[in-house]
Amino acid sequence: MSKTVLFAILEEYADYEAGYVSLLLQAMSKGEYVVKTVSFQKNPIKSMGGFTVIPDYDVVSAPKDFVGLVLIGGMSWRKEEAKAIKSLVKYAFDKDKLVAGICDAAGFLATTGILNNIKHTANDLDDIKLWAGDNYKGESKYIR
């Protein structure tokens, strides 16, 4: 039986990041994992490269038995609508599921507070501190 890894995508997501990670996941696991997409709603989403995707799930309909949540980078993690993903991030983190963020999505994770006590990296520490403000206290865990 395959295990589900959710890829959180927002408008202007970085399709090349999703494609690369998905390909590696499939190749390394020999089909043990299946990738499904999730967003704050199930409307079509256009990637930075022009691909249009209809997410498999919205935040409300996402399955609870997934094994990992990967936030795919892109241009919309700083927008207000991205906050709708926070409940799914917190659920995954609280249930000890894998939680990952690529590029600007890593900065978004800092805004949730989950990076405060775990090793992590991102595009720029100063940017994370500015963006996440008081929610981020994880500078000592930041890996350069």
PDB file of C-alpha atoms in Angstrom:
ATOM      1  CA  MET A   1       0.000   0.000   0.000  1.00  0.00           C
ATOM      2  CA  SER A   2       1.385   3.400  -0.961  1.00  0.00           C
ATOM      3  CA  LYS A   3       1.898   6.270   1.431  1.00  0.00           C
ATOM      4  CA  THR A   4       0.642   9.757   0.555  1.00  0.00           C
ATOM      5  CA  VAL A   5       2.876  12.816   0.517  1.00  0.00           C
ATOM      6  CA  LEU A   6       0.977  16.065   0.107  1.00  0.00           C
ATOM      7  CA  PHE A   7       2.524  18.863  -1.929  1.00  0.00           C
ATOM      8  CA  ALA A   8       1.061  22.233  -0.927  1.00  0.00           C
ATOM      9  CA  ILE A   9       0.890  24.514  -3.942  1.00  0.00           C
ATOM     10  CA  LEU A  10      -0.268  28.094  -4.295  1.00  0.00           C
ATOM     11  CA  GLU A  11      -0.711  30.377  -7.288  1.00  0.00           C
ATOM     12  CA  GLU A  12       2.649  30.891  -9.030  1.00  0.00           C
ATOM     13  CA  TYR A  13       4.159  27.809  -7.370  1.00  0.00           C
ATOM     14  CA  ALA A  14       7.607  26.693  -8.556  1.00  0.00           C
ATOM     15  CA  ASP A  15       6.679  23.741 -10.760  1.00  0.00           C
ATOM     16  CA  TYR A  16      10.331  22.775 -11.221  1.00  0.00           C
ATOM     17  CA  GLU A  17      10.706  22.294  -7.448  1.00  0.00           C
ATOM     18  CA  ALA A  18       7.622  20.096  -7.304  1.00  0.00           C
ATOM     19  CA  GLY A  19       8.732  18.104 -10.321  1.00  0.00           C
ATOM     20  CA  TYR A  20      12.244  17.538  -9.056  1.00  0.00           C
ATOM     21  CA  VAL A  21      11.206  16.469  -5.543  1.00  0.00           C
ATOM     22  CA  SER A  22       8.395  14.269  -6.854  1.00  0.00           C
ATOM     23  CA  LEU A  23      10.697  12.553  -9.331  1.00  0.00           C
ATOM     24  CA  LEU A  24      13.303  11.837  -6.644  1.00  0.00           C
ATOM     25  CA  LEU A  25      10.655  10.585  -4.252  1.00  0.00           C
ATOM     26  CA  GLN A  26       9.223   8.213  -6.855  1.00  0.00           C
ATOM     27  CA  ALA A  27      12.620   6.974  -8.061  1.00  0.00           C
ATOM     28  CA  MET A  28      14.042   6.382  -4.595  1.00  0.00           C
ATOM     29  CA  SER A  29      10.955   4.731  -3.121  1.00  0.00           C
ATOM     30  CA  LYS A  30      10.103   2.519  -6.106  1.00  0.00           C
ATOM     31  CA  GLY A  31       6.435   3.468  -5.859  1.00  0.00           C
ATOM     32  CA  GLU A  32       6.101   3.328  -2.087  1.00  0.00           C
ATOM     33  CA  TYR A  33       4.889   6.938  -2.081  1.00  0.00           C
ATOM     34  CA  VAL A  34       2.185   8.704  -4.023  1.00  0.00           C
ATOM     35  CA  VAL A  35       2.175  12.485  -4.430  1.00  0.00           C
ATOM     36  CA  LYS A  36      -1.078  14.441  -4.142  1.00  0.00           C
ATOM     37  CA  THR A  37      -1.532  18.194  -4.292  1.00  0.00           C
ATOM     38  CA  VAL A  38      -3.309  20.395  -1.762  1.00  0.00           C
ATOM     39  CA  SER A  39      -4.101  24.088  -1.645  1.00  0.00           C
ATOM     40  CA  PHE A  40      -6.416  26.396   0.247  1.00  0.00           C
ATOM     41  CA  GLN A  41      -9.124  25.695  -2.343  1.00  0.00           C
ATOM     42  CA  LYS A  42      -9.602  23.362  -5.316  1.00  0.00           C
ATOM     43  CA  ASN A  43      -9.652  26.030  -8.021  1.00  0.00           C
ATOM     44  CA  PRO A  44      -7.128  25.727 -10.865  1.00  0.00           C
ATOM     45  CA  ILE A  45      -3.684  27.040  -9.939  1.00  0.00           C
ATOM     46  CA  LYS A  46      -1.121  28.297 -12.441  1.00  0.00           C
ATOM     47  CA  SER A  47       2.560  27.644 -11.827  1.00  0.00           C
ATOM     48  CA  MET A  48       5.436  30.013 -12.479  1.00  0.00           C
ATOM     49  CA  GLY A  49       6.164  28.000 -15.611  1.00  0.00           C
ATOM     50  CA  GLY A  50       2.587  28.208 -16.890  1.00  0.00           C
ATOM     51  CA  PHE A  51       1.246  24.785 -15.890  1.00  0.00           C
ATOM     52  CA  THR A  52      -2.358  24.772 -14.695  1.00  0.00           C
ATOM     53  CA  VAL A  53      -3.130  22.254 -11.955  1.00  0.00           C
ATOM     54  CA  ILE A  54      -6.342  21.434 -10.125  1.00  0.00           C
ATOM     55  CA  PRO A  55      -5.325  20.427  -6.593  1.00  0.00           C
ATOM     56  CA  ASP A  56      -6.378  16.969  -5.443  1.00  0.00           C
ATOM     57  CA  TYR A  57      -7.539  18.416  -2.123  1.00  0.00           C
ATOM     58  CA  ASP A  58      -8.272  21.645  -0.369  1.00  0.00           C
ATOM     59  CA  VAL A  59      -7.205  22.091   3.251  1.00  0.00           C
ATOM     60  CA  VAL A  60     -10.558  20.835   4.542  1.00  0.00           C
ATOM     61  CA  SER A  61     -10.760  17.711   2.370  1.00  0.00           C
ATOM     62  CA  ALA A  62      -7.101  16.646   2.727  1.00  0.00           C
ATOM     63  CA  PRO A  63      -6.703  13.146   4.129  1.00  0.00           C
ATOM     64  CA  LYS A  64      -5.417  12.843   7.691  1.00  0.00           C
ATOM     65  CA  ASP A  65      -3.340   9.719   7.043  1.00  0.00           C
ATOM     66  CA  PHE A  66      -0.655  11.347   4.890  1.00  0.00           C
ATOM     67  CA  VAL A  67       2.988  10.774   5.850  1.00  0.00           C
ATOM     68  CA  GLY A  68       4.490  14.055   4.704  1.00  0.00           C
ATOM     69  CA  LEU A  69       3.677  17.622   3.750  1.00  0.00           C
ATOM     70  CA  VAL A  70       5.973  19.479   1.356  1.00  0.00           C
ATOM     71  CA  LEU A  71       5.302  23.178   0.806  1.00  0.00           C
ATOM     72  CA  ILE A  72       6.458  23.953  -2.714  1.00  0.00           C
ATOM     73  CA  GLY A  73       8.117  27.340  -3.125  1.00  0.00           C
ATOM     74  CA  GLY A  74       6.754  30.101  -5.265  1.00  0.00           C
ATOM     75  CA  MET A  75       5.558  33.663  -5.365  1.00  0.00           C
ATOM     76  CA  SER A  76       2.495  33.502  -3.083  1.00  0.00           C
ATOM     77  CA  TRP A  77       3.658  32.351   0.351  1.00  0.00           C
ATOM     78  CA  ARG A  78       3.670  35.950   1.611  1.00  0.00           C
ATOM     79  CA  LYS A  79       0.096  36.611   0.525  1.00  0.00           C
ATOM     80  CA  GLU A  80      -2.817  36.590   2.954  1.00  0.00           C
ATOM     81  CA  GLU A  81      -4.406  33.513   1.356  1.00  0.00           C
ATOM     82  CA  ALA A  82      -1.357  31.393   2.254  1.00  0.00           C
ATOM     83  CA  LYS A  83      -2.374  31.570   5.905  1.00  0.00           C
ATOM     84  CA  ALA A  84      -5.125  29.036   5.122  1.00  0.00           C
ATOM     85  CA  ILE A  85      -2.400  26.377   4.893  1.00  0.00           C
ATOM     86  CA  LYS A  86      -1.240  26.988   8.494  1.00  0.00           C
ATOM     87  CA  SER A  87      -3.815  24.632   9.996  1.00  0.00           C
ATOM     88  CA  LEU A  88      -2.562  21.771   7.815  1.00  0.00           C
ATOM     89  CA  VAL A  89       1.055  22.578   8.679  1.00  0.00           C
ATOM     90  CA  LYS A  90       0.313  22.590  12.389  1.00  0.00           C
ATOM     91  CA  TYR A  91      -1.667  19.341  12.122  1.00  0.00           C
ATOM     92  CA  ALA A  92       1.219  17.634  10.303  1.00  0.00           C
ATOM     93  CA  PHE A  93       3.795  18.940  12.773  1.00  0.00           C
ATOM     94  CA  ASP A  94       1.716  17.992  15.830  1.00  0.00           C
ATOM     95  CA  LYS A  95       1.252  14.455  14.447  1.00  0.00           C
ATOM     96  CA  ASP A  96       5.013  14.064  13.839  1.00  0.00           C
ATOM     97  CA  LYS A  97       4.656  13.887  10.087  1.00  0.00           C
ATOM     98  CA  LEU A  98       7.424  15.077   7.809  1.00  0.00           C
ATOM     99  CA  VAL A  99       7.026  18.803   7.145  1.00  0.00           C
ATOM    100  CA  ALA A 100       9.225  20.537   4.584  1.00  0.00           C
ATOM    101  CA  GLY A 101       9.265  23.892   2.851  1.00  0.00           C
ATOM    102  CA  ILE A 102      11.239  24.861  -0.231  1.00  0.00           C
ATOM    103  CA  CYS A 103      12.469  28.383  -0.941  1.00  0.00           C
ATOM    104  CA  ASP A 104       9.924  31.002   0.241  1.00  0.00           C
ATOM    105  CA  ALA A 105       7.780  28.238   1.723  1.00  0.00           C
ATOM    106  CA  ALA A 106      10.525  27.684   4.311  1.00  0.00           C
ATOM    107  CA  GLY A 107      10.073  31.297   5.355  1.00  0.00           C
ATOM    108  CA  PHE A 108       6.340  30.673   5.605  1.00  0.00           C
ATOM    109  CA  LEU A 109       7.061  27.775   7.976  1.00  0.00           C
ATOM    110  CA  ALA A 110       8.964  30.220  10.182  1.00  0.00           C
ATOM    111  CA  THR A 111       5.776  32.289  10.516  1.00  0.00           C
ATOM    112  CA  THR A 112       4.007  29.268  12.045  1.00  0.00           C
ATOM    113  CA  GLY A 113       6.589  28.892  14.820  1.00  0.00           C
ATOM    114  CA  ILE A 114       7.398  25.262  14.011  1.00  0.00           C
ATOM    115  CA  LEU A 115      11.013  26.030  13.103  1.00  0.00           C
ATOM    116  CA  ASN A 116      11.837  27.434  16.528  1.00  0.00           C
ATOM    117  CA  ASN A 117      13.173  24.185  17.973  1.00  0.00           C
ATOM    118  CA  ILE A 118      14.354  22.192  14.957  1.00  0.00           C
ATOM    119  CA  LYS A 119      17.318  22.486  12.621  1.00  0.00           C
ATOM    120  CA  HIS A 120      16.389  24.243   9.396  1.00  0.00           C
ATOM    121  CA  THR A 121      17.612  26.370   6.561  1.00  0.00           C
ATOM    122  CA  ALA A 122      16.019  28.800   4.122  1.00  0.00           C
ATOM    123  CA  ASN A 123      16.895  31.467   1.589  1.00  0.00           C
ATOM    124  CA  ASP A 124      17.957  34.169   4.054  1.00  0.00           C
ATOM    125  CA  LEU A 125      17.967  34.284   7.856  1.00  0.00           C
ATOM    126  CA  ASP A 126      17.498  38.055   8.067  1.00  0.00           C
ATOM    127  CA  ASP A 127      14.484  37.844   5.767  1.00  0.00           C
ATOM    128  CA  ILE A 128      12.933  35.090   7.884  1.00  0.00           C
ATOM    129  CA  LYS A 129      13.425  37.105  11.062  1.00  0.00           C
ATOM    130  CA  LEU A 130      11.829  40.160   9.486  1.00  0.00           C
ATOM    131  CA  TRP A 131       8.960  38.229   7.855  1.00  0.00           C
ATOM    132  CA  ALA A 132       8.075  35.956  10.783  1.00  0.00           C
ATOM    133  CA  GLY A 133       8.688  38.551  13.494  1.00  0.00           C
ATOM    134  CA  ASP A 134       7.934  37.363  17.020  1.00  0.00           C
ATOM    135  CA  ASN A 135       6.733  33.961  15.737  1.00  0.00           C
ATOM    136  CA  TYR A 136      10.323  33.051  14.899  1.00  0.00           C
ATOM    137  CA  LYS A 137      12.773  32.300  17.687  1.00  0.00           C
ATOM    138  CA  GLY A 138      14.788  29.634  15.869  1.00  0.00           C
ATOM    139  CA  GLU A 139      17.906  31.530  14.851  1.00  0.00           C
ATOM    140  CA  SER A 140      20.139  29.211  16.919  1.00  0.00           C
ATOM    141  CA  LYS A 141      18.800  26.243  14.913  1.00  0.00           C
ATOM    142  CA  TYR A 142      19.350  27.884  11.525  1.00  0.00           C
ATOM    143  CA  ILE A 143      21.915  26.127   9.319  1.00  0.00           C
ATOM    144  CA  ARG A 144      23.836  28.321   6.905  1.00  0.00           C
TER     145      ARG A 144
END
